[in-house]
mmCIF file of C-alpha atoms in Angstrom:
data_model
loop_
_atom_site.group_PDB
_atom_site.id
_atom_site.type_symbol
_atom_site.label_atom_id
_atom_site.label_comp_id
_atom_site.label_asym_id
_atom_site.label_seq_id
_atom_site.Cartn_x
_atom_site.Cartn_y
_atom_site.Cartn_z
ATOM 1 C CA MET O 1 3.271 -24.297 5.353
ATOM 2 C CA ALA O 2 -0.162 -25.177 6.647
ATOM 3 C CA GLY O 3 -3.268 -23.128 6.072
ATOM 4 C CA VAL O 4 -5.204 -22.146 9.157
ATOM 5 C CA LEU O 5 -8.882 -22.965 8.964
ATOM 6 C CA ALA O 6 -11.333 -20.594 10.545
ATOM 7 C CA GLY O 7 -15.040 -21.150 10.862
ATOM 8 C CA CYS O 8 -16.992 -24.385 11.040
ATOM 9 C CA GLY O 9 -17.668 -25.083 7.375
ATOM 10 C CA GLY O 10 -16.521 -28.451 6.107
ATOM 11 C CA PRO O 11 -17.587 -31.819 4.703
ATOM 12 C CA GLY O 12 -20.608 -33.252 6.414
ATOM 13 C CA ASP O 13 -21.938 -29.915 7.691
ATOM 14 C CA SER O 14 -25.541 -29.096 7.058
ATOM 15 C CA GLY O 15 -24.892 -25.850 5.179
ATOM 16 C CA ASP O 16 -26.108 -25.709 1.589
ATOM 17 C CA VAL O 17 -22.938 -23.960 0.423
ATOM 18 C CA THR O 18 -19.393 -23.798 1.779
ATOM 19 C CA LEU O 19 -17.502 -20.677 0.703
ATOM 20 C CA LYS O 20 -13.719 -20.873 0.636
ATOM 21 C CA LEU O 21 -11.718 -17.718 1.367
ATOM 22 C CA VAL O 22 -7.920 -17.471 1.313
ATOM 23 C CA ALA O 23 -6.694 -14.460 3.294
ATOM 24 C CA ALA O 24 -3.374 -12.814 4.153
ATOM 25 C CA ASP O 25 -2.125 -12.612 7.733
ATOM 26 C CA TYR O 26 -1.671 -9.056 9.037
ATOM 27 C CA GLY O 27 -0.497 -10.135 12.481
ATOM 28 C CA ASP O 28 3.126 -10.441 13.530
ATOM 29 C CA SER O 29 2.577 -13.260 16.060
ATOM 30 C CA ALA O 30 0.107 -16.032 16.884
ATOM 31 C CA ALA O 31 -1.448 -13.689 19.445
ATOM 32 C CA ASN O 32 -2.682 -11.210 16.833
ATOM 33 C CA SER O 33 -2.995 -13.452 13.771
ATOM 34 C CA SER O 34 -5.725 -12.499 11.308
ATOM 35 C CA LYS O 35 -7.167 -15.955 12.043
ATOM 36 C CA LYS O 36 -8.721 -14.477 15.210
ATOM 37 C CA TYR O 37 -10.375 -11.692 13.246
ATOM 38 C CA TRP O 38 -11.781 -14.076 10.631
ATOM 39 C CA ASP O 39 -12.960 -16.569 13.302
ATOM 40 C CA LYS O 40 -15.120 -13.829 14.795
ATOM 41 C CA VAL O 41 -16.420 -12.545 11.428
ATOM 42 C CA VAL O 42 -17.268 -16.059 10.231
ATOM 43 C CA LYS O 43 -19.114 -16.934 13.447
ATOM 44 C CA GLY O 44 -21.205 -13.752 13.236
ATOM 45 C CA PHE O 45 -21.999 -14.338 9.565
ATOM 46 C CA GLU O 46 -22.882 -18.037 9.941
ATOM 47 C CA ASP O 47 -25.185 -17.251 12.886
ATOM 48 C CA GLU O 48 -27.111 -14.879 10.609
ATOM 49 C CA ASN O 49 -26.921 -17.089 7.484
ATOM 50 C CA PRO O 50 -27.496 -20.726 8.474
ATOM 51 C CA GLY O 51 -27.432 -21.918 4.841
ATOM 52 C CA ILE O 52 -23.860 -20.738 4.203
ATOM 53 C CA ASP O 53 -20.662 -22.028 5.801
ATOM 54 C CA VAL O 54 -17.339 -20.234 5.376
ATOM 55 C CA GLU O 55 -13.889 -21.816 5.437
ATOM 56 C CA VAL O 56 -10.988 -19.369 5.763
ATOM 57 C CA THR O 57 -7.364 -20.266 5.124
ATOM 58 C CA VAL O 58 -4.988 -17.645 6.551
ATOM 59 C CA LEU O 59 -1.496 -17.597 5.042
ATOM 60 C CA SER O 60 1.562 -15.400 5.524
ATOM 61 C CA TRP O 61 2.174 -12.552 3.067
ATOM 62 C CA ASN O 62 5.263 -14.458 1.900
ATOM 63 C CA ASP O 63 3.070 -17.260 0.569
ATOM 64 C CA VAL O 64 -0.482 -16.098 -0.006
ATOM 65 C CA ASP O 65 -0.256 -14.633 -3.536
ATOM 66 C CA ARG O 66 1.744 -17.617 -4.779
ATOM 67 C CA GLU O 67 -0.636 -20.145 -3.180
ATOM 68 C CA VAL O 68 -3.710 -18.537 -4.738
ATOM 69 C CA LYS O 69 -1.956 -18.481 -8.121
ATOM 70 C CA GLU O 70 -1.274 -22.232 -7.794
ATOM 71 C CA MET O 71 -4.876 -22.979 -6.782
ATOM 72 C CA VAL O 72 -6.203 -21.075 -9.794
ATOM 73 C CA LYS O 73 -3.713 -22.828 -12.085
ATOM 74 C CA LYS O 74 -4.913 -26.243 -10.851
ATOM 75 C CA GLY O 75 -8.542 -25.282 -11.460
ATOM 76 C CA GLU O 76 -9.208 -25.090 -7.715
ATOM 77 C CA ALA O 77 -9.820 -21.354 -7.284
ATOM 78 C CA PRO O 78 -11.234 -20.288 -3.917
ATOM 79 C CA ASP O 79 -14.528 -18.404 -3.919
ATOM 80 C CA LEU O 80 -12.782 -15.357 -2.421
ATOM 81 C CA ALA O 81 -9.170 -14.275 -2.072
ATOM 82 C CA GLN O 82 -7.811 -11.400 -0.025
ATOM 83 C CA ILE O 83 -4.317 -10.855 -1.431
ATOM 84 C CA GLY O 84 -1.983 -8.303 -3.042
ATOM 85 C CA ALA O 85 -3.052 -8.188 -6.707
ATOM 86 C CA TYR O 86 -6.177 -8.816 -8.764
ATOM 87 C CA ALA O 87 -5.526 -7.517 -12.314
ATOM 88 C CA ASP O 88 -4.190 -10.744 -13.871
ATOM 89 C CA TYR O 89 -7.258 -12.705 -12.737
ATOM 90 C CA ALA O 90 -9.586 -9.946 -13.974
ATOM 91 C CA ALA O 91 -7.828 -9.903 -17.372
ATOM 92 C CA GLN O 92 -8.285 -13.678 -17.637
ATOM 93 C CA GLY O 93 -12.040 -13.308 -17.044
ATOM 94 C CA LYS O 94 -11.899 -15.281 -13.794
ATOM 95 C CA LEU O 95 -13.440 -12.686 -11.456
ATOM 96 C CA TYR O 96 -16.922 -11.383 -10.811
ATOM 97 C CA GLU O 97 -17.325 -7.642 -11.284
ATOM 98 C CA ALA O 98 -17.746 -5.869 -7.947
ATOM 99 C CA ASP O 99 -21.314 -4.871 -8.781
ATOM 100 C CA GLU O 100 -22.202 -8.515 -9.480
ATOM 101 C CA VAL O 101 -21.475 -9.481 -5.874
ATOM 102 C CA LEU O 102 -21.811 -6.361 -3.709
ATOM 103 C CA SER O 103 -24.934 -4.465 -2.745
ATOM 104 C CA ILE O 104 -25.130 -0.942 -4.157
ATOM 105 C CA ALA O 105 -24.673 0.487 -0.649
ATOM 106 C CA THR O 106 -21.506 -1.511 0.010
ATOM 107 C CA GLN O 107 -19.917 -0.680 -3.338
ATOM 108 C CA ALA O 108 -20.783 3.020 -2.997
ATOM 109 C CA ASP O 109 -19.159 3.105 0.475
ATOM 110 C CA PHE O 110 -15.606 2.479 -0.824
ATOM 111 C CA LEU O 111 -13.361 5.528 -0.793
ATOM 112 C CA ALA O 112 -13.113 6.851 -4.356
ATOM 113 C CA PRO O 113 -9.313 6.572 -4.936
ATOM 114 C CA LEU O 114 -9.375 2.970 -3.712
ATOM 115 C CA ALA O 115 -12.416 1.962 -5.763
ATOM 116 C CA GLN O 116 -10.842 3.518 -8.883
ATOM 117 C CA ALA O 117 -7.599 1.632 -8.297
ATOM 118 C CA GLY O 118 -9.678 -1.561 -8.301
ATOM 119 C CA GLU O 119 -10.822 -0.986 -11.880
ATOM 120 C CA VAL O 120 -9.705 -2.600 -15.129
ATOM 121 C CA ASN O 121 -10.982 -0.676 -18.166
ATOM 122 C CA ARG O 122 -13.359 1.301 -15.911
ATOM 123 C CA THR O 123 -14.961 -1.827 -14.414
ATOM 124 C CA GLN O 124 -14.253 -2.615 -10.763
ATOM 125 C CA TYR O 125 -13.013 -6.120 -9.983
ATOM 126 C CA GLY O 126 -10.667 -5.454 -7.073
ATOM 127 C CA MET O 127 -12.388 -4.601 -3.804
ATOM 128 C CA PRO O 128 -10.033 -2.697 -1.482
ATOM 129 C CA PHE O 129 -9.596 -4.478 1.844
ATOM 130 C CA ALA O 130 -6.844 -2.606 3.691
ATOM 131 C CA SER O 131 -5.071 0.630 2.912
ATOM 132 C CA SER O 132 -2.403 3.017 4.087
ATOM 133 C CA THR O 133 -0.788 6.275 3.030
ATOM 134 C CA ARG O 134 2.665 7.743 3.553
ATOM 135 C CA LEU O 135 3.915 10.694 5.586
ATOM 136 C CA LEU O 136 7.321 12.279 6.136
ATOM 137 C CA PHE O 137 8.706 11.055 9.480
ATOM 138 C CA TYR O 138 11.345 13.093 11.321
ATOM 139 C CA ASN O 139 13.375 12.414 14.454
ATOM 140 C CA THR O 140 12.111 14.995 16.969
ATOM 141 C CA LYS O 141 15.227 14.828 19.180
ATOM 142 C CA LEU O 142 17.583 15.506 16.256
ATOM 143 C CA PHE O 143 15.321 18.337 15.071
ATOM 144 C CA LYS O 144 15.007 19.882 18.539
ATOM 145 C CA ASP O 145 18.759 19.699 19.196
ATOM 146 C CA ALA O 146 19.395 21.469 15.872
ATOM 147 C CA ASN O 147 16.528 23.949 16.395
ATOM 148 C CA LEU O 148 14.813 22.829 13.167
ATOM 149 C CA THR O 149 11.162 22.800 12.123
ATOM 150 C CA PRO O 150 9.731 20.043 9.882
ATOM 151 C CA PRO O 151 9.935 20.932 6.168
ATOM 152 C CA GLN O 152 6.972 21.900 4.003
ATOM 153 C CA SER O 153 8.856 22.337 0.720
ATOM 154 C CA TRP O 154 11.841 20.799 -1.061
ATOM 155 C CA SER O 155 14.084 23.754 -0.278
ATOM 156 C CA GLU O 156 13.215 23.503 3.431
ATOM 157 C CA LEU O 157 13.864 19.748 3.359
ATOM 158 C CA GLN O 158 17.278 20.390 1.802
ATOM 159 C CA ALA O 159 18.080 23.130 4.345
ATOM 160 C CA ASP O 160 17.145 20.838 7.262
ATOM 161 C CA ALA O 161 19.195 17.990 5.778
ATOM 162 C CA LYS O 162 22.252 20.274 5.461
ATOM 163 C CA VAL O 163 22.077 21.195 9.148
ATOM 164 C CA LEU O 164 21.654 17.555 10.171
ATOM 165 C CA GLU O 165 24.565 16.510 7.959
ATOM 166 C CA ALA O 166 26.795 19.185 9.518
ATOM 167 C CA ARG O 167 25.856 17.842 12.954
ATOM 168 C CA GLY O 168 27.010 14.322 12.017
ATOM 169 C CA VAL O 169 23.647 12.648 11.432
ATOM 170 C CA LYS O 170 24.334 9.464 9.437
ATOM 171 C CA TYR O 171 21.303 9.741 7.117
ATOM 172 C CA PRO O 172 20.006 13.347 7.046
ATOM 173 C CA TYR O 173 17.349 12.168 4.568
ATOM 174 C CA ALA O 174 17.106 8.413 3.882
ATOM 175 C CA LEU O 175 16.248 7.775 0.215
ATOM 176 C CA PRO O 176 15.540 4.035 -0.235
ATOM 177 C CA LEU O 177 15.566 3.458 -4.001
ATOM 178 C CA GLY O 178 16.883 -0.097 -3.548
ATOM 179 C CA PRO O 179 14.985 -3.012 -5.103
ATOM 180 C CA GLU O 180 12.838 -3.906 -2.084
ATOM 181 C CA GLU O 181 10.259 -1.118 -2.440
ATOM 182 C CA ALA O 182 11.709 1.370 -4.919
ATOM 183 C CA PRO O 183 8.339 1.916 -6.670
ATOM 184 C CA ALA O 184 6.935 3.463 -3.457
ATOM 185 C CA GLU O 185 9.703 6.014 -2.825
ATOM 186 C CA THR O 186 9.713 6.775 -6.555
ATOM 187 C CA LEU O 187 5.980 7.487 -6.648
ATOM 188 C CA MET O 188 6.115 9.644 -3.504
ATOM 189 C CA TRP O 189 8.737 11.884 -5.085
ATOM 190 C CA MET O 190 6.942 11.949 -8.454
ATOM 191 C CA LEU O 191 3.717 13.078 -6.741
ATOM 192 C CA SER O 192 5.527 15.718 -4.683
ATOM 193 C CA GLY O 193 6.892 17.128 -7.955
ATOM 194 C CA GLY O 194 3.466 17.232 -9.615
ATOM 195 C CA GLY O 195 3.945 14.064 -11.689
ATOM 196 C CA GLY O 196 3.165 10.372 -11.252
ATOM 197 C CA TYR O 197 3.284 7.030 -13.052
ATOM 198 C CA THR O 198 0.267 7.822 -15.226
ATOM 199 C CA ASP O 199 -1.432 10.880 -16.726
ATOM 200 C CA ASN O 200 -5.056 12.005 -16.482
ATOM 201 C CA VAL O 201 -6.227 9.343 -18.926
ATOM 202 C CA SER O 202 -4.322 6.544 -17.137
ATOM 203 C CA SER O 203 -1.588 6.195 -19.779
ATOM 204 C CA TYR O 204 1.958 5.704 -18.503
ATOM 205 C CA SER O 205 3.794 9.028 -18.167
ATOM 206 C CA ILE O 206 6.933 7.846 -16.375
ATOM 207 C CA ASP O 207 9.238 10.027 -18.494
ATOM 208 C CA SER O 208 7.165 13.220 -18.129
ATOM 209 C CA ALA O 209 8.969 16.551 -17.843
ATOM 210 C CA GLN O 210 7.842 16.866 -14.182
ATOM 211 C CA ASN O 211 9.266 13.462 -13.272
ATOM 212 C CA ALA O 212 12.592 14.194 -14.995
ATOM 213 C CA LYS O 213 12.769 17.532 -13.155
ATOM 214 C CA THR O 214 12.038 15.845 -9.815
ATOM 215 C CA PHE O 215 14.823 13.307 -10.176
ATOM 216 C CA SER O 216 17.275 15.905 -11.462
ATOM 217 C CA TRP O 217 16.624 17.874 -8.268
ATOM 218 C CA LEU O 218 17.101 14.765 -6.144
ATOM 219 C CA ARG O 219 20.356 13.919 -7.955
ATOM 220 C CA ASP O 220 21.816 17.424 -7.683
ATOM 221 C CA GLU O 221 20.342 18.885 -4.495
ATOM 222 C CA LEU O 222 20.124 15.933 -2.117
ATOM 223 C CA VAL O 223 22.252 12.988 -3.263
ATOM 224 C CA GLY O 224 24.913 15.139 -4.973
ATOM 225 C CA LYS O 225 25.303 17.271 -1.859
ATOM 226 C CA GLY O 226 25.897 14.224 0.361
ATOM 227 C CA LEU O 227 22.598 14.555 2.244
ATOM 228 C CA THR O 228 21.289 10.999 1.806
ATOM 229 C CA GLY O 229 23.791 9.046 3.873
ATOM 230 C CA PRO O 230 26.735 6.725 3.277
ATOM 231 C CA LYS O 231 24.931 4.185 1.087
ATOM 232 C CA ALA O 232 23.948 4.825 -2.535
ATOM 233 C CA PRO O 233 20.130 5.236 -2.696
ATOM 234 C CA GLY O 234 19.934 2.504 -5.349
ATOM 235 C CA GLU O 235 21.405 0.064 -2.818
ATOM 236 C CA LEU O 236 19.410 1.218 0.212
ATOM 237 C CA ASN O 237 16.301 -0.854 0.887
ATOM 238 C CA ARG O 238 13.275 0.383 2.781
ATOM 239 C CA ALA O 239 13.659 -2.184 5.607
ATOM 240 C CA GLU O 240 17.230 -1.005 6.159
ATOM 241 C CA ALA O 241 16.161 2.670 6.142
ATOM 242 C CA PHE O 242 13.340 1.959 8.637
ATOM 243 C CA ALA O 243 15.732 0.043 10.918
ATOM 244 C CA ALA O 244 18.219 2.946 10.778
ATOM 245 C CA PHE O 245 15.406 5.375 11.705
ATOM 246 C CA ALA O 246 14.499 3.163 14.673
ATOM 247 C CA ARG O 247 18.164 3.315 15.767
ATOM 248 C CA GLY O 248 18.065 7.117 15.709
ATOM 249 C CA GLU O 249 20.436 7.392 12.714
ATOM 250 C CA VAL O 250 17.978 9.047 10.275
ATOM 251 C CA GLY O 251 16.790 12.652 10.344
ATOM 252 C CA MET O 252 13.899 12.272 7.860
ATOM 253 C CA LEU O 253 12.322 9.656 5.607
ATOM 254 C CA ASN O 254 8.997 8.718 4.045
ATOM 255 C CA GLY O 255 7.174 6.077 6.051
ATOM 256 C CA HIS O 256 3.912 4.253 6.663
ATOM 257 C CA PRO O 257 2.098 3.370 9.926
ATOM 258 C CA THR O 258 4.284 0.311 10.632
ATOM 259 C CA LEU O 259 7.234 2.600 11.254
ATOM 260 C CA MET O 260 5.433 4.170 14.217
ATOM 261 C CA LYS O 261 5.464 0.834 16.037
ATOM 262 C CA MET O 262 9.119 0.137 15.144
ATOM 263 C CA ALA O 263 10.297 3.555 16.358
ATOM 264 C CA ARG O 264 8.305 3.373 19.593
ATOM 265 C CA LYS O 265 9.693 -0.077 20.371
ATOM 266 C CA LYS O 266 13.225 1.344 20.208
ATOM 267 C CA GLY O 267 12.324 4.497 22.130
ATOM 268 C CA VAL O 268 12.833 6.881 19.190
ATOM 269 C CA LYS O 269 10.622 9.969 19.369
ATOM 270 C CA PHE O 270 9.251 11.087 16.024
ATOM 271 C CA GLY O 271 6.912 13.539 14.343
ATOM 272 C CA MET O 272 5.049 13.194 11.038
ATOM 273 C CA VAL O 273 4.030 15.757 8.425
ATOM 274 C CA PRO O 274 2.555 15.556 4.903
ATOM 275 C CA ALA O 275 5.147 15.099 2.157
ATOM 276 C CA PRO O 276 6.802 18.385 1.162
ATOM 277 C CA GLY O 277 6.236 19.496 -2.433
ATOM 278 C CA VAL O 278 8.216 21.828 -4.704
ATOM 279 C CA ASN O 279 6.830 24.998 -3.111
ATOM 280 C CA GLY O 280 4.755 23.681 -0.216
ATOM 281 C CA LYS O 281 2.785 20.592 0.783
ATOM 282 C CA ALA O 282 2.525 18.045 -2.060
ATOM 283 C CA GLN O 283 -0.872 17.977 -3.818
ATOM 284 C CA ALA O 284 -1.210 14.227 -3.279
ATOM 285 C CA THR O 285 0.476 11.480 -1.342
ATOM 286 C CA MET O 286 0.892 7.844 -2.194
ATOM 287 C CA GLY O 287 -1.758 5.371 -1.116
ATOM 288 C CA VAL O 288 -1.553 1.593 -1.158
ATOM 289 C CA ALA O 289 -4.233 -1.055 -0.893
ATOM 290 C CA ASP O 290 -4.584 -4.813 -0.583
ATOM 291 C CA TRP O 291 -7.426 -6.467 -2.423
ATOM 292 C CA MET O 292 -10.399 -8.771 -2.058
ATOM 293 C CA MET O 293 -11.662 -10.565 -5.166
ATOM 294 C CA ALA O 294 -14.454 -13.019 -5.975
ATOM 295 C CA PHE O 295 -13.716 -15.915 -8.343
ATOM 296 C CA LYS O 296 -16.419 -17.171 -10.710
ATOM 297 C CA GLN O 297 -15.290 -20.791 -10.838
ATOM 298 C CA ASN O 298 -17.571 -22.284 -8.180
ATOM 299 C CA GLY O 299 -20.599 -20.213 -9.126
ATOM 300 C CA HIS O 300 -21.288 -18.985 -5.594
ATOM 301 C CA ARG O 301 -22.002 -15.415 -6.639
ATOM 302 C CA GLU O 302 -24.978 -14.790 -4.357
ATOM 303 C CA GLU O 303 -23.455 -16.409 -1.255
ATOM 304 C CA ALA O 304 -20.102 -14.687 -1.765
ATOM 305 C CA GLY O 305 -21.932 -11.372 -2.123
ATOM 306 C CA LYS O 306 -23.816 -11.873 1.148
ATOM 307 C CA PHE O 307 -20.579 -12.634 2.964
ATOM 308 C CA LEU O 308 -18.777 -9.634 1.430
ATOM 309 C CA ASP O 309 -21.594 -7.272 2.411
ATOM 310 C CA TYR O 310 -21.164 -8.568 5.970
ATOM 311 C CA VAL O 311 -17.347 -8.273 5.860
ATOM 312 C CA TYR O 312 -17.597 -4.650 4.671
ATOM 313 C CA SER O 313 -20.031 -3.575 7.399
ATOM 314 C CA LYS O 314 -18.777 -0.518 9.281
ATOM 315 C CA LYS O 315 -18.288 -2.548 12.482
ATOM 316 C CA ASN O 316 -16.067 -5.184 10.836
ATOM 317 C CA VAL O 317 -14.008 -2.713 8.793
ATOM 318 C CA LEU O 318 -13.341 -0.613 11.904
ATOM 319 C CA GLU O 319 -12.446 -3.641 14.007
ATOM 320 C CA PHE O 320 -9.891 -4.809 11.450
ATOM 321 C CA SER O 321 -8.407 -1.334 10.984
ATOM 322 C CA ASN O 322 -8.074 -0.702 14.714
ATOM 323 C CA GLU O 323 -6.520 -4.113 15.349
ATOM 324 C CA TYR O 324 -3.751 -3.677 12.765
ATOM 325 C CA ASP O 325 -3.252 0.108 12.741
ATOM 326 C CA ILE O 326 -4.232 0.416 9.096
ATOM 327 C CA LEU O 327 -6.711 2.696 7.364
ATOM 328 C CA PRO O 328 -10.337 1.791 6.660
ATOM 329 C CA VAL O 329 -11.311 1.417 3.007
ATOM 330 C CA THR O 330 -14.903 2.626 3.387
ATOM 331 C CA ARG O 331 -16.274 6.125 3.854
ATOM 332 C CA SER O 332 -18.498 5.148 6.798
ATOM 333 C CA ALA O 333 -15.636 3.548 8.774
ATOM 334 C CA SER O 334 -13.246 6.387 7.853
ATOM 335 C CA GLU O 335 -15.642 9.025 9.143
ATOM 336 C CA THR O 336 -16.057 7.150 12.421
ATOM 337 C CA MET O 337 -12.318 6.673 12.810
ATOM 338 C CA ALA O 338 -11.675 10.341 11.985
ATOM 339 C CA ALA O 339 -14.135 11.369 14.695
ATOM 340 C CA GLU O 340 -12.508 9.026 17.206
ATOM 341 C CA ARG O 341 -8.862 9.391 16.228
ATOM 342 C CA GLY O 342 -8.678 12.516 14.080
ATOM 343 C CA ASP O 343 -5.837 14.066 16.061
ATOM 344 C CA SER O 344 -4.027 10.781 16.690
ATOM 345 C CA GLU O 345 -1.003 9.597 14.765
ATOM 346 C CA LEU O 346 -3.099 7.212 12.655
ATOM 347 C CA GLY O 347 -5.546 10.073 12.066
ATOM 348 C CA LYS O 348 -2.782 11.974 10.231
ATOM 349 C CA PHE O 349 -2.454 9.136 7.723
ATOM 350 C CA LEU O 350 -6.240 8.972 7.412
ATOM 351 C CA LYS O 351 -6.399 12.661 6.488
ATOM 352 C CA GLU O 352 -4.230 12.012 3.396
ATOM 353 C CA LEU O 353 -6.281 9.090 2.071
ATOM 354 C CA PRO O 354 -9.043 10.941 0.135
ATOM 355 C CA THR O 355 -6.481 12.640 -2.165
ATOM 356 C CA SER O 356 -4.002 9.768 -2.320
ATOM 357 C CA GLN O 357 -2.844 8.178 -5.562
ATOM 358 C CA LEU O 358 -2.181 4.465 -5.872
ATOM 359 C CA TYR O 359 0.010 2.383 -8.130
ATOM 360 C CA PRO O 360 -1.677 1.643 -11.495
ATOM 361 C CA VAL O 361 -2.557 -1.840 -10.233
ATOM 362 C CA GLY O 362 -5.421 -2.235 -12.708
ATOM 363 C CA LYS O 363 -2.841 -2.706 -15.483
ATOM 364 C CA THR O 364 -1.544 -6.256 -15.899
ATOM 365 C CA SER O 365 1.667 -4.637 -17.197
ATOM 366 C CA TRP O 366 2.267 -3.029 -13.782
ATOM 367 C CA ALA O 367 4.123 -6.081 -12.386
ATOM 368 C CA GLN O 368 6.691 -5.791 -15.201
ATOM 369 C CA VAL O 369 6.943 -1.998 -14.875
ATOM 370 C CA SER O 370 7.391 -2.296 -11.116
ATOM 371 C CA ALA O 371 10.225 -4.807 -11.636
ATOM 372 C CA ASP O 372 11.919 -2.402 -14.100
ATOM 373 C CA ILE O 373 11.686 0.450 -11.587
ATOM 374 C CA LYS O 374 13.211 -1.732 -8.852
ATOM 375 C CA LYS O 375 16.097 -2.596 -11.162
ATOM 376 C CA ASP O 376 16.863 0.815 -12.692
ATOM 377 C CA ILE O 377 15.496 3.775 -10.745
ATOM 378 C CA GLY O 378 18.550 4.071 -8.475
ATOM 379 C CA LYS O 379 20.599 5.028 -11.549
ATOM 380 C CA VAL O 380 18.728 8.340 -11.967
ATOM 381 C CA VAL O 381 20.347 9.834 -8.876
ATOM 382 C CA GLU O 382 23.894 8.563 -9.447
ATOM 383 C CA LYS O 383 26.566 11.204 -9.941
ATOM 384 C CA ASN O 384 26.410 11.171 -13.738
ATOM 385 C CA GLY O 385 22.893 9.740 -13.902
ATOM 386 C CA ASN O 386 20.605 10.928 -16.668
ATOM 387 C CA PRO O 387 17.010 11.004 -15.331
ATOM 388 C CA ALA O 388 15.383 11.701 -18.721
ATOM 389 C CA SER O 389 17.236 8.783 -20.307
ATOM 390 C CA VAL O 390 16.579 6.244 -17.517
ATOM 391 C CA LEU O 391 12.918 7.259 -17.177
ATOM 392 C CA GLY O 392 12.584 7.108 -20.966
ATOM 393 C CA ARG O 393 13.833 3.504 -21.033
ATOM 394 C CA ILE O 394 11.399 2.483 -18.274
ATOM 395 C CA GLN O 395 8.571 4.305 -20.119
ATOM 396 C CA ASN O 396 9.323 2.536 -23.427
ATOM 397 C CA ARG O 397 9.282 -0.869 -21.750
ATOM 398 C CA ALA O 398 6.043 0.069 -19.934
ATOM 399 C CA VAL O 399 4.305 1.032 -23.181
ATOM 400 C CA ALA O 400 5.522 -2.191 -24.842
ATOM 401 C CA ALA O 401 4.305 -4.292 -21.904
ATOM 402 C CA GLU O 402 0.935 -2.536 -21.968
ATOM 403 C CA SER O 403 0.421 -3.025 -25.688
ATOM 404 C CA ALA O 404 1.118 -6.748 -25.158
ATOM 405 C CA GLU O 405 -1.728 -6.995 -22.582
#
């Protein structure tokens, strides 16, 4: 596994400082590797800032978090890392606070839910870099053939699923609670039932009455009535559910922008609507973000800040978002994209972002809680599953993990 160097910075160059950035690759081939994006950004920045060189190492998502962890462990932290999680490094005191490196204008431009998700104890360390939300996808051919309209409430979703099941659709509603990405499907359903992973003061509330009610409904009204397909939800992974949707075997499922590309490639026509809630559209949908962080080790606070202000310019944020079909993390870029693509498919995801809720990634305990959810959440919808009991066990372990932080 070789890092890909972008930019001209290196030994022997005349720059006063060489910044090192490790970044994740959002491309799916050499042709659209993130290396190309960073090459362009670095060239523009270095032209404007002759005293600062930037070296970028682009690594696959399979490796990037682990590689950064190893670098930090060896005492060789990069100046900047654009990866999946920041909270551990913040808790260890290894990161600059966002307001120590960013201009006021740049920091104020982040969308509020994303900036808040970057906080540990109300101080922002994680700078959102890329984001997405989720929508309910439905197969338009299956819906048209059955004369159905997309659901806006749980009861409508169940009614549609019953018709699809009667017509022989393999997965009327695909419910991937398997270990691959169970925390996402779990949170989407919690939010649609008025709950979530945490309460208003950011304490874990996994076993809340709303969450127990949501999973009881899922167990009895969808899974128990045979409306979620031949495979137990606890064994169905998201990748498998997406692939089945792209084969035309799924009536409905929750999905993110990547699924649009997959479905189109296979010629499956689809529509997308906001997640149904108990009695109508859910109050909030799930958002996710990847993170940029600035390490203190090399002391390049000022130079790193200059580069980050450049990276987060409206032009660069928009270019990245448009290239990879993901949502901008700043208000200025979001407003521009909404004006340009408001009625487009990506525009529908964008519309959900301001009220989205993210995983509680600012808690170092979240990694452990997420692992517990992956392992156990499928049990809540089994035939004799006890949602209150399973959620209670996950909650108790979450509280214990948090008190050990």
